[in-house]
mmCIF file of C-alpha atoms and ligand atoms in Angstrom:
data_model
loop_
_atom_site.group_PDB
_atom_site.id
_atom_site.type_symbol
_atom_site.label_atom_id
_atom_site.label_comp_id
_atom_site.label_asym_id
_atom_site.label_seq_id
_atom_site.Cartn_x
_atom_site.Cartn_y
_atom_site.Cartn_z
ATOM 1 C CA MET A 22 17.755 137.983 -28.015
ATOM 2 C CA SER A 23 15.090 136.242 -30.078
ATOM 3 C CA THR A 24 12.488 135.836 -27.376
ATOM 4 C CA VAL A 25 8.935 135.050 -28.470
ATOM 5 C CA LEU A 26 5.464 135.433 -27.060
ATOM 6 C CA LEU A 27 3.450 132.432 -25.994
ATOM 7 C CA HIS A 28 1.099 132.469 -28.973
ATOM 8 C CA ASP A 29 4.015 132.644 -31.438
ATOM 9 C CA ALA A 30 5.707 129.747 -29.644
ATOM 10 C CA ILE A 31 2.497 127.716 -29.995
ATOM 11 C CA ALA A 32 2.245 128.566 -33.705
ATOM 12 C CA THR A 33 5.872 127.545 -34.265
ATOM 13 C CA LEU A 34 5.371 124.190 -32.533
ATOM 14 C CA THR A 35 2.178 123.576 -34.503
ATOM 15 C CA GLN A 36 4.022 124.261 -37.760
ATOM 16 C CA GLY A 37 6.733 121.748 -36.863
ATOM 17 C CA GLY A 38 9.332 124.258 -35.696
ATOM 18 C CA LEU A 39 11.572 124.320 -32.635
ATOM 19 C CA VAL A 40 11.018 126.527 -29.583
ATOM 20 C CA ALA A 41 13.088 126.750 -26.415
ATOM 21 C CA PHE A 42 10.921 127.031 -23.303
ATOM 22 C CA PRO A 43 11.458 127.229 -19.556
ATOM 23 C CA THR A 44 10.763 124.408 -17.148
ATOM 24 C CA GLU A 45 11.380 124.346 -13.398
ATOM 25 C CA THR A 46 14.559 122.286 -14.033
ATOM 26 C CA VAL A 47 16.312 123.727 -17.119
ATOM 27 C CA TYR A 48 15.247 125.219 -20.479
ATOM 28 C CA GLY A 49 14.117 122.627 -23.028
ATOM 29 C CA LEU A 50 14.478 122.616 -26.825
ATOM 30 C CA GLY A 51 10.955 121.611 -27.813
ATOM 31 C CA ALA A 52 9.232 120.220 -30.893
ATOM 32 C CA ASP A 53 6.031 118.314 -31.691
ATOM 33 C CA ALA A 54 6.900 114.792 -30.515
ATOM 34 C CA ARG A 55 4.600 113.259 -33.183
ATOM 35 C CA ASN A 56 6.431 114.961 -36.048
ATOM 36 C CA ASP A 57 9.457 112.969 -37.321
ATOM 37 C CA ARG A 58 10.976 115.919 -39.125
ATOM 38 C CA ALA A 59 10.646 118.231 -36.138
ATOM 39 C CA VAL A 60 12.174 115.618 -33.836
ATOM 40 C CA ALA A 61 15.035 114.991 -36.269
ATOM 41 C CA GLU A 62 15.652 118.741 -36.244
ATOM 42 C CA ILE A 63 16.178 118.635 -32.450
ATOM 43 C CA PHE A 64 18.938 116.033 -32.848
ATOM 44 C CA ALA A 65 20.527 118.037 -35.669
ATOM 45 C CA ARG A 66 20.484 121.364 -33.806
ATOM 46 C CA LYS A 67 21.956 119.872 -30.649
ATOM 47 C CA GLY A 68 24.479 117.658 -32.423
ATOM 48 C CA ARG A 69 22.997 114.926 -30.268
ATOM 49 C CA PRO A 70 23.901 111.270 -30.873
ATOM 50 C CA GLN A 71 20.888 109.487 -32.422
ATOM 51 C CA PHE A 72 21.060 106.755 -29.779
ATOM 52 C CA ASN A 73 20.316 109.172 -26.929
ATOM 53 C CA PRO A 74 16.506 109.352 -26.538
ATOM 54 C CA LEU A 75 14.417 112.421 -25.642
ATOM 55 C CA ILE A 76 11.929 113.174 -22.865
ATOM 56 C CA VAL A 77 8.326 113.911 -23.911
ATOM 57 C CA HIS A 78 6.496 116.659 -22.002
ATOM 58 C CA PHE A 79 2.738 116.776 -21.352
ATOM 59 C CA PRO A 80 0.330 119.296 -19.825
ATOM 60 C CA THR A 81 -1.548 116.646 -17.824
ATOM 61 C CA VAL A 82 -0.972 113.254 -16.234
ATOM 62 C CA GLU A 83 -3.785 111.781 -18.377
ATOM 63 C CA MET A 84 -2.092 112.775 -21.616
ATOM 64 C CA ALA A 85 1.228 111.286 -20.460
ATOM 65 C CA LYS A 86 -0.422 108.057 -19.340
ATOM 66 C CA ALA A 87 -2.060 107.559 -22.753
ATOM 67 C CA GLU A 88 1.329 107.110 -24.468
ATOM 68 C CA VAL A 89 2.834 104.438 -22.174
ATOM 69 C CA ALA A 90 2.091 101.183 -20.388
ATOM 70 C CA TRP A 91 1.363 102.571 -16.936
ATOM 71 C CA ASN A 92 1.952 100.687 -13.654
ATOM 72 C CA THR A 93 1.029 101.147 -9.999
ATOM 73 C CA LYS A 94 4.442 102.487 -8.963
ATOM 74 C CA ALA A 95 4.276 105.070 -11.743
ATOM 75 C CA GLU A 96 0.806 105.989 -10.508
ATOM 76 C CA ARG A 97 2.099 106.639 -6.988
ATOM 77 C CA LEU A 98 5.102 108.627 -8.204
ATOM 78 C CA ALA A 99 2.978 110.720 -10.557
ATOM 79 C CA ALA A 100 0.452 111.402 -7.785
ATOM 80 C CA ALA A 101 3.246 112.518 -5.460
ATOM 81 C CA PHE A 102 5.526 114.464 -7.809
ATOM 82 C CA TRP A 103 3.669 115.571 -10.966
ATOM 83 C CA PRO A 104 3.613 118.250 -12.101
ATOM 84 C CA GLY A 105 7.284 118.423 -11.183
ATOM 85 C CA PRO A 106 10.926 117.537 -11.854
ATOM 86 C CA LEU A 107 10.459 113.788 -12.340
ATOM 87 C CA THR A 108 10.674 111.763 -15.574
ATOM 88 C CA LEU A 109 9.265 108.238 -15.826
ATOM 89 C CA VAL A 110 10.593 105.715 -18.360
ATOM 90 C CA LEU A 111 7.903 103.204 -19.295
ATOM 91 C CA PRO A 112 7.141 100.844 -22.186
ATOM 92 C CA ARG A 113 5.706 102.687 -25.182
ATOM 93 C CA ALA A 114 1.970 102.075 -25.611
ATOM 94 C CA ALA A 115 1.079 100.117 -28.758
ATOM 95 C CA GLN A 116 -1.180 102.955 -29.951
ATOM 96 C CA SER A 117 1.320 105.745 -29.182
ATOM 97 C CA ARG A 118 1.693 108.362 -31.923
ATOM 98 C CA ILE A 119 5.024 109.626 -30.588
ATOM 99 C CA SER A 120 7.746 109.588 -33.268
ATOM 100 C CA LEU A 121 9.973 106.514 -33.039
ATOM 101 C CA LEU A 122 12.980 108.830 -33.303
ATOM 102 C CA VAL A 123 12.165 110.169 -29.818
ATOM 103 C CA SER A 124 13.010 106.880 -28.126
ATOM 104 C CA ALA A 125 16.046 106.172 -30.306
ATOM 105 C CA GLY A 126 15.131 102.575 -30.982
ATOM 106 C CA LEU A 127 14.277 101.699 -27.373
ATOM 107 C CA PRO A 128 10.898 100.087 -26.589
ATOM 108 C CA THR A 129 10.370 102.695 -23.849
ATOM 109 C CA LEU A 130 9.330 106.349 -23.642
ATOM 110 C CA ALA A 131 10.455 108.923 -21.095
ATOM 111 C CA VAL A 132 7.487 111.095 -20.019
ATOM 112 C CA ARG A 133 7.208 114.119 -17.751
ATOM 113 C CA VAL A 134 4.624 116.726 -16.675
ATOM 114 C CA PRO A 135 6.605 119.881 -15.845
ATOM 115 C CA ALA A 136 5.526 122.309 -13.127
ATOM 116 C CA HIS A 137 6.674 125.621 -14.627
ATOM 117 C CA PRO A 138 3.501 127.698 -15.258
ATOM 118 C CA LEU A 139 4.712 128.903 -18.674
ATOM 119 C CA ALA A 140 5.639 125.363 -19.740
ATOM 120 C CA HIS A 141 2.230 124.177 -18.571
ATOM 121 C CA GLU A 142 0.468 126.947 -20.486
ATOM 122 C CA LEU A 143 2.480 126.202 -23.635
ATOM 123 C CA LEU A 144 1.788 122.456 -23.481
ATOM 124 C CA LEU A 145 -1.886 122.919 -22.665
ATOM 125 C CA ARG A 146 -2.565 125.409 -25.431
ATOM 126 C CA ALA A 147 -0.416 123.702 -28.066
ATOM 127 C CA HIS A 148 -2.238 120.532 -26.979
ATOM 128 C CA MET A 149 0.471 118.181 -28.133
ATOM 129 C CA PRO A 150 3.230 116.036 -26.653
ATOM 130 C CA VAL A 151 6.450 118.080 -26.824
ATOM 131 C CA ALA A 152 9.794 116.293 -27.106
ATOM 132 C CA ALA A 153 12.470 118.379 -25.415
ATOM 133 C CA PRO A 154 16.031 117.733 -24.373
ATOM 134 C CA SER A 155 17.864 120.435 -22.453
ATOM 135 C CA ALA A 156 18.369 123.428 -24.780
ATOM 136 C CA ASN A 157 22.148 123.186 -25.061
ATOM 137 C CA ARG A 158 24.467 121.797 -27.691
ATOM 138 C CA SER A 159 25.249 118.156 -26.911
ATOM 139 C CA GLY A 160 27.707 117.647 -24.060
ATOM 140 C CA ARG A 161 27.504 121.209 -22.771
ATOM 141 C CA VAL A 162 26.077 122.676 -19.586
ATOM 142 C CA SER A 163 22.264 122.883 -19.480
ATOM 143 C CA PRO A 164 20.690 126.371 -19.702
ATOM 144 C CA THR A 165 18.886 127.841 -16.710
ATOM 145 C CA LEU A 166 18.266 131.285 -18.246
ATOM 146 C CA ALA A 167 16.891 132.382 -21.632
ATOM 147 C CA SER A 168 20.231 134.103 -22.286
ATOM 148 C CA HIS A 169 22.032 130.742 -21.903
ATOM 149 C CA VAL A 170 19.905 129.327 -24.728
ATOM 150 C CA GLN A 171 20.935 132.308 -26.835
ATOM 151 C CA GLU A 172 24.602 131.524 -26.032
ATOM 152 C CA GLU A 173 24.040 127.984 -27.318
ATOM 153 C CA PHE A 174 22.076 128.607 -30.496
ATOM 154 C CA GLY A 175 22.230 132.333 -31.254
ATOM 155 C CA ASP A 176 19.087 133.720 -32.855
ATOM 156 C CA ALA A 177 18.376 130.475 -34.705
ATOM 157 C CA VAL A 178 16.107 129.186 -31.937
ATOM 158 C CA PRO A 179 13.239 131.328 -30.583
ATOM 159 C CA VAL A 180 13.124 131.352 -26.779
ATOM 160 C CA LEU A 181 10.117 131.706 -24.527
ATOM 161 C CA ASP A 182 11.589 133.628 -21.587
ATOM 162 C CA GLY A 183 10.372 132.417 -18.203
ATOM 163 C CA GLY A 184 13.210 133.796 -16.097
ATOM 164 C CA ALA A 185 15.601 131.667 -14.045
ATOM 165 C CA CYS A 186 14.792 127.979 -13.568
ATOM 166 C CA THR A 187 14.129 127.424 -9.867
ATOM 167 C CA VAL A 188 15.455 123.847 -9.550
ATOM 168 C CA GLY A 189 18.462 124.266 -11.840
ATOM 169 C CA LEU A 190 19.249 120.552 -12.314
ATOM 170 C CA GLU A 191 17.631 118.262 -14.881
ATOM 171 C CA SER A 192 14.740 116.069 -13.728
ATOM 172 C CA THR A 193 15.209 112.845 -11.806
ATOM 173 C CA VAL A 194 14.787 109.992 -14.321
ATOM 174 C CA VAL A 195 13.193 106.795 -12.986
ATOM 175 C CA GLY A 196 12.877 103.503 -14.857
ATOM 176 C CA PHE A 197 11.323 100.192 -13.869
ATOM 177 C CA GLU A 198 13.098 96.844 -13.877
ATOM 178 C CA LYS A 199 11.428 93.598 -12.829
ATOM 179 C CA GLY A 200 8.711 95.699 -11.213
ATOM 180 C CA GLY A 201 11.155 97.745 -9.104
ATOM 181 C CA ALA A 202 11.950 101.427 -9.586
ATOM 182 C CA VAL A 203 15.529 102.367 -10.531
ATOM 183 C CA ILE A 204 16.982 105.873 -10.639
ATOM 184 C CA LEU A 205 18.594 106.390 -14.051
ATOM 185 C CA ARG A 206 19.583 110.016 -13.389
ATOM 186 C CA PRO A 207 19.606 111.636 -9.938
ATOM 187 C CA GLY A 208 17.823 114.963 -9.529
ATOM 188 C CA SER A 209 15.989 117.087 -7.012
ATOM 189 C CA ILE A 210 13.416 114.361 -6.349
ATOM 190 C CA THR A 211 15.799 112.244 -4.291
ATOM 191 C CA LEU A 212 16.072 108.497 -3.737
ATOM 192 C CA VAL A 213 14.777 108.930 -0.194
ATOM 193 C CA MET A 214 11.719 110.873 -1.408
ATOM 194 C CA ILE A 215 10.970 108.128 -3.944
ATOM 195 C CA GLU A 216 11.455 105.328 -1.425
ATOM 196 C CA ARG A 217 9.091 107.069 0.964
ATOM 197 C CA VAL A 218 6.348 107.220 -1.660
ATOM 198 C CA LEU A 219 6.852 103.646 -2.909
ATOM 199 C CA ASN A 220 7.495 102.296 0.568
ATOM 200 C CA THR A 221 10.215 100.005 -0.787
ATOM 201 C CA PRO A 222 13.981 100.251 -1.412
ATOM 202 C CA VAL A 223 15.027 101.890 -4.687
ATOM 203 C CA GLY A 224 18.468 101.735 -6.323
ATOM 204 C CA TYR A 225 20.593 103.740 -8.721
ATOM 205 C CA ILE A 226 21.451 102.313 -12.120
ATOM 206 C CA LYS A 227 24.969 100.853 -12.067
ATOM 207 C CA GLU A 228 27.749 103.102 -13.353
ATOM 208 C CA GLY A 229 28.594 102.264 -16.968
ATOM 209 C CA ALA A 230 25.528 100.003 -17.148
ATOM 210 C CA ASP A 231 24.370 99.472 -20.640
ATOM 211 C CA ILE A 232 22.168 101.762 -22.371
ATOM 212 C CA SER A 233 18.750 101.275 -21.049
ATOM 213 C CA ALA A 234 19.929 104.533 -19.442
ATOM 214 C CA PRO A 235 21.725 106.154 -22.311
ATOM 215 C CA GLY A 236 21.505 109.506 -20.612
ATOM 216 C CA MET A 237 24.225 108.416 -18.409
ATOM 217 C CA LEU A 238 26.789 109.219 -21.099
ATOM 218 C CA LEU A 239 29.826 109.701 -18.977
ATOM 219 C CA SER A 240 31.209 113.051 -20.015
ATOM 220 C CA HIS A 241 28.356 115.492 -20.048
ATOM 221 C CA TYR A 242 27.384 118.906 -18.786
ATOM 222 C CA ALA A 243 30.975 120.005 -19.330
ATOM 223 C CA PRO A 244 32.433 123.533 -19.466
ATOM 224 C CA SER A 245 35.352 124.019 -21.876
ATOM 225 C CA ILE A 246 37.898 124.107 -19.012
ATOM 226 C CA PRO A 247 38.710 121.329 -16.493
ATOM 227 C CA VAL A 248 36.570 120.999 -13.379
ATOM 228 C CA ARG A 249 38.231 119.701 -10.187
ATOM 229 C CA MET A 250 35.978 118.488 -7.363
ATOM 230 C CA ASN A 251 36.504 118.430 -3.586
ATOM 231 C CA ALA A 252 39.060 121.224 -3.765
ATOM 232 C CA SER A 253 40.109 123.081 -0.624
ATOM 233 C CA GLU A 254 41.579 125.961 -2.610
ATOM 234 C CA ALA A 255 42.220 127.165 -6.152
ATOM 235 C CA LYS A 256 45.562 126.501 -7.830
ATOM 236 C CA THR A 257 47.182 129.261 -9.881
ATOM 237 C CA GLY A 258 44.903 130.222 -12.749
ATOM 238 C CA GLU A 259 41.872 128.346 -11.430
ATOM 239 C CA ALA A 260 38.614 129.890 -10.273
ATOM 240 C CA LEU A 261 37.264 128.636 -6.939
ATOM 241 C CA LEU A 262 33.581 127.737 -6.979
ATOM 242 C CA GLY A 263 32.793 127.720 -3.282
ATOM 243 C CA PHE A 264 30.103 126.059 -1.196
ATOM 244 C CA GLY A 265 29.464 127.088 2.393
ATOM 245 C CA ALA A 266 31.861 129.184 4.485
ATOM 246 C CA VAL A 267 34.868 129.230 2.119
ATOM 247 C CA ASN A 268 37.572 131.889 1.889
ATOM 248 C CA GLY A 269 38.621 133.320 -1.456
ATOM 249 C CA ALA A 270 35.799 131.864 -3.549
ATOM 250 C CA THR A 271 35.442 133.434 -7.021
ATOM 251 C CA LEU A 272 31.739 132.578 -6.814
ATOM 252 C CA ASN A 273 29.898 130.753 -4.042
ATOM 253 C CA LEU A 274 27.096 128.280 -4.840
ATOM 254 C CA SER A 275 25.600 128.978 -1.406
ATOM 255 C CA GLU A 276 27.441 130.772 1.367
ATOM 256 C CA ARG A 277 25.014 129.366 3.906
ATOM 257 C CA GLY A 278 25.577 125.840 2.571
ATOM 258 C CA ASP A 279 22.042 125.469 1.237
ATOM 259 C CA MET A 280 21.763 122.643 -1.326
ATOM 260 C CA VAL A 281 18.641 124.029 -3.006
ATOM 261 C CA GLU A 282 20.337 127.369 -3.579
ATOM 262 C CA ALA A 283 23.506 125.605 -4.783
ATOM 263 C CA ALA A 284 21.586 123.478 -7.309
ATOM 264 C CA ALA A 285 19.808 126.542 -8.692
ATOM 265 C CA ASN A 286 23.146 128.373 -9.122
ATOM 266 C CA LEU A 287 25.305 125.480 -10.369
ATOM 267 C CA PHE A 288 24.942 125.654 -14.166
ATOM 268 C CA ALA A 289 24.836 129.468 -14.356
ATOM 269 C CA PHE A 290 28.015 129.692 -12.261
ATOM 270 C CA LEU A 291 29.852 126.998 -14.277
ATOM 271 C CA ARG A 292 28.937 128.970 -17.410
ATOM 272 C CA GLY A 293 29.980 132.257 -15.803
ATOM 273 C CA LEU A 294 33.426 130.920 -14.843
ATOM 274 C CA ASP A 295 33.969 129.437 -18.315
ATOM 275 C CA ASP A 296 34.617 132.852 -19.850
ATOM 276 C CA GLY A 297 38.279 132.594 -20.832
ATOM 277 C CA LYS A 298 39.624 134.180 -17.636
ATOM 278 C CA TYR A 299 40.457 130.920 -15.845
ATOM 279 C CA SER A 300 42.386 127.754 -16.701
ATOM 280 C CA GLY A 301 40.056 125.536 -14.657
ATOM 281 C CA ILE A 302 37.333 125.469 -12.009
ATOM 282 C CA ALA A 303 38.081 124.114 -8.520
ATOM 283 C CA VAL A 304 34.903 123.242 -6.615
ATOM 284 C CA SER A 305 34.538 123.024 -2.816
ATOM 285 C CA PRO A 306 33.372 119.702 -1.342
ATOM 286 C CA ILE A 307 29.607 119.181 -1.267
ATOM 287 C CA ALA A 308 28.158 116.508 1.037
ATOM 288 C CA ASN A 309 26.999 113.521 -1.010
ATOM 289 C CA GLU A 310 23.526 113.217 0.478
ATOM 290 C CA GLY A 311 20.032 114.368 -0.507
ATOM 291 C CA LEU A 312 20.194 116.927 -3.296
ATOM 292 C CA GLY A 313 24.016 116.830 -2.978
ATOM 293 C CA ILE A 314 23.951 113.484 -4.821
ATOM 294 C CA ALA A 315 22.502 115.111 -7.958
ATOM 295 C CA ILE A 316 24.836 118.126 -7.667
ATOM 296 C CA ASN A 317 27.886 115.854 -7.347
ATOM 297 C CA ASP A 318 26.628 113.691 -10.238
ATOM 298 C CA ARG A 319 26.631 116.734 -12.549
ATOM 299 C CA LEU A 320 30.005 117.937 -11.235
ATOM 300 C CA LYS A 321 31.507 114.483 -11.748
ATOM 301 C CA ARG A 322 30.343 114.438 -15.363
ATOM 302 C CA ALA A 323 31.645 117.985 -15.838
ATOM 303 C CA SER A 324 35.026 116.898 -14.464
ATOM 304 C CA MET A 325 35.428 113.943 -16.884
ATOM 305 C CA ARG A 326 37.022 114.587 -20.202
HETATM 306 O O1 TXA B 7 14.662 118.331 -16.617
HETATM 307 C C1 TXA B 7 14.732 117.721 -17.679
HETATM 308 O O2 TXA B 7 14.584 116.500 -17.750
HETATM 309 C C2 TXA B 7 14.998 118.568 -18.942
HETATM 310 C C3 TXA B 7 13.783 119.442 -19.188
HETATM 311 C C4 TXA B 7 13.862 120.190 -20.477
HETATM 312 O O3 TXA B 7 12.615 118.672 -19.125
HETATM 313 N N1 TXA B 7 15.264 117.707 -20.048
HETATM 314 C C5 TXA B 7 16.405 116.989 -20.148
HETATM 315 O O4 TXA B 7 16.508 116.291 -21.335
HETATM 316 O O5 TXA B 7 17.258 116.973 -19.291
HETATM 317 P P1 TXA B 7 17.857 115.608 -21.817
HETATM 318 O O6 TXA B 7 17.597 115.118 -23.176
HETATM 319 O O7 TXA B 7 18.969 116.554 -21.639
HETATM 320 O O8 TXA B 7 17.981 114.378 -20.889
HETATM 321 C C6 TXA B 7 17.051 113.311 -21.035
HETATM 322 C C7 TXA B 7 17.541 112.121 -20.282
HETATM 323 C C8 TXA B 7 18.751 111.560 -20.959
HETATM 324 O O9 TXA B 7 19.619 111.129 -19.940
HETATM 325 C C9 TXA B 7 18.164 110.408 -21.758
HETATM 326 O O10 TXA B 7 19.107 109.437 -22.071
HETATM 327 C C10 TXA B 7 17.105 109.912 -20.809
HETATM 328 O O11 TXA B 7 16.546 111.097 -20.285
HETATM 329 N N2 TXA B 7 16.079 109.147 -21.509
HETATM 330 C C11 TXA B 7 15.173 109.600 -22.388
HETATM 331 N N3 TXA B 7 14.419 108.597 -22.870
HETATM 332 C C12 TXA B 7 14.849 107.476 -22.257
HETATM 333 C C13 TXA B 7 14.476 106.098 -22.347
HETATM 334 N N4 TXA B 7 13.491 105.677 -23.150
HETATM 335 N N5 TXA B 7 15.151 105.229 -21.591
HETATM 336 C C14 TXA B 7 16.143 105.642 -20.753
HETATM 337 N N6 TXA B 7 16.545 106.913 -20.636
HETATM 338 C C15 TXA B 7 15.908 107.826 -21.387
HETATM 339 MG MG1 MG B 8 20.792 117.401 -21.521
#
């Protein structure tokens, strides 16, 4: 596998190249967010539609703030959850040097300060905003191990290996409408956690709502075989991806029914079962509350085709 050392990863970013790097959520495919050519290369490598904007990663809250029009709700959320698995979508600052390609024609920028120590070190030492979508080809399951990135891109993309991502689901994406916070993509920072910090009700973006939340492309995160949710057992040919005390599971997201463990295992297990041995993946029911909302969101997208 083409893993690289930190100082080589920094040199590659500085020269306008692409580097895959670990975050606490999933591996990202990073490039200098100020460099049009480098950003265009991300879209090309992923086969990503040009209308789907990228998240920009920063080593510090101050550096993130400088690129957007900040507000008091963002301030509270950043104080509570950064560094961490939360992305804030805010109007682009007039003086921002982030490539316009990053935001795909939208007047907003998605910014995040990741918590993974290696990501932090990379961002701090490269001292630049790094645009990074998940390091998978467009529409496929996000990588939570360096070897997954290799499966996606072969040796073409150098990978900084930081081990298994602890969260395992992409960051919660929050936007602001008429002063209120709206969840554009559920993640491990839950609606309840956000409401508690803002001390006000928060909603989810409406299903199929137009593309201020383009990330909500309906089919996404999909293995090559059908995924069937809320299954009590596997049909002939299917693998059973269990959750909790389930008999006959091919793999179990968490035998003790722990959501955090299930989230961390989800993408690796979907990948593992998509190996040509099975005709489909049947998944046990997972309660739609707390972290279960984000898990079910990803499963629902994986099950649409
Ligand atoms: O955890 C994560 O967020 C990972 C790691 C690498 O940081 N990144 C990630 O990136 O999941 P990606 O590109 O796979 O998903 C970014 C999401 C997409 O749903 C995209 O549409 C949304 O963020 N997004 C980015 N910029 C936006 C904007 N200006 N307005 C609305 N949504 C935006
Ligand atoms: Mg993605």
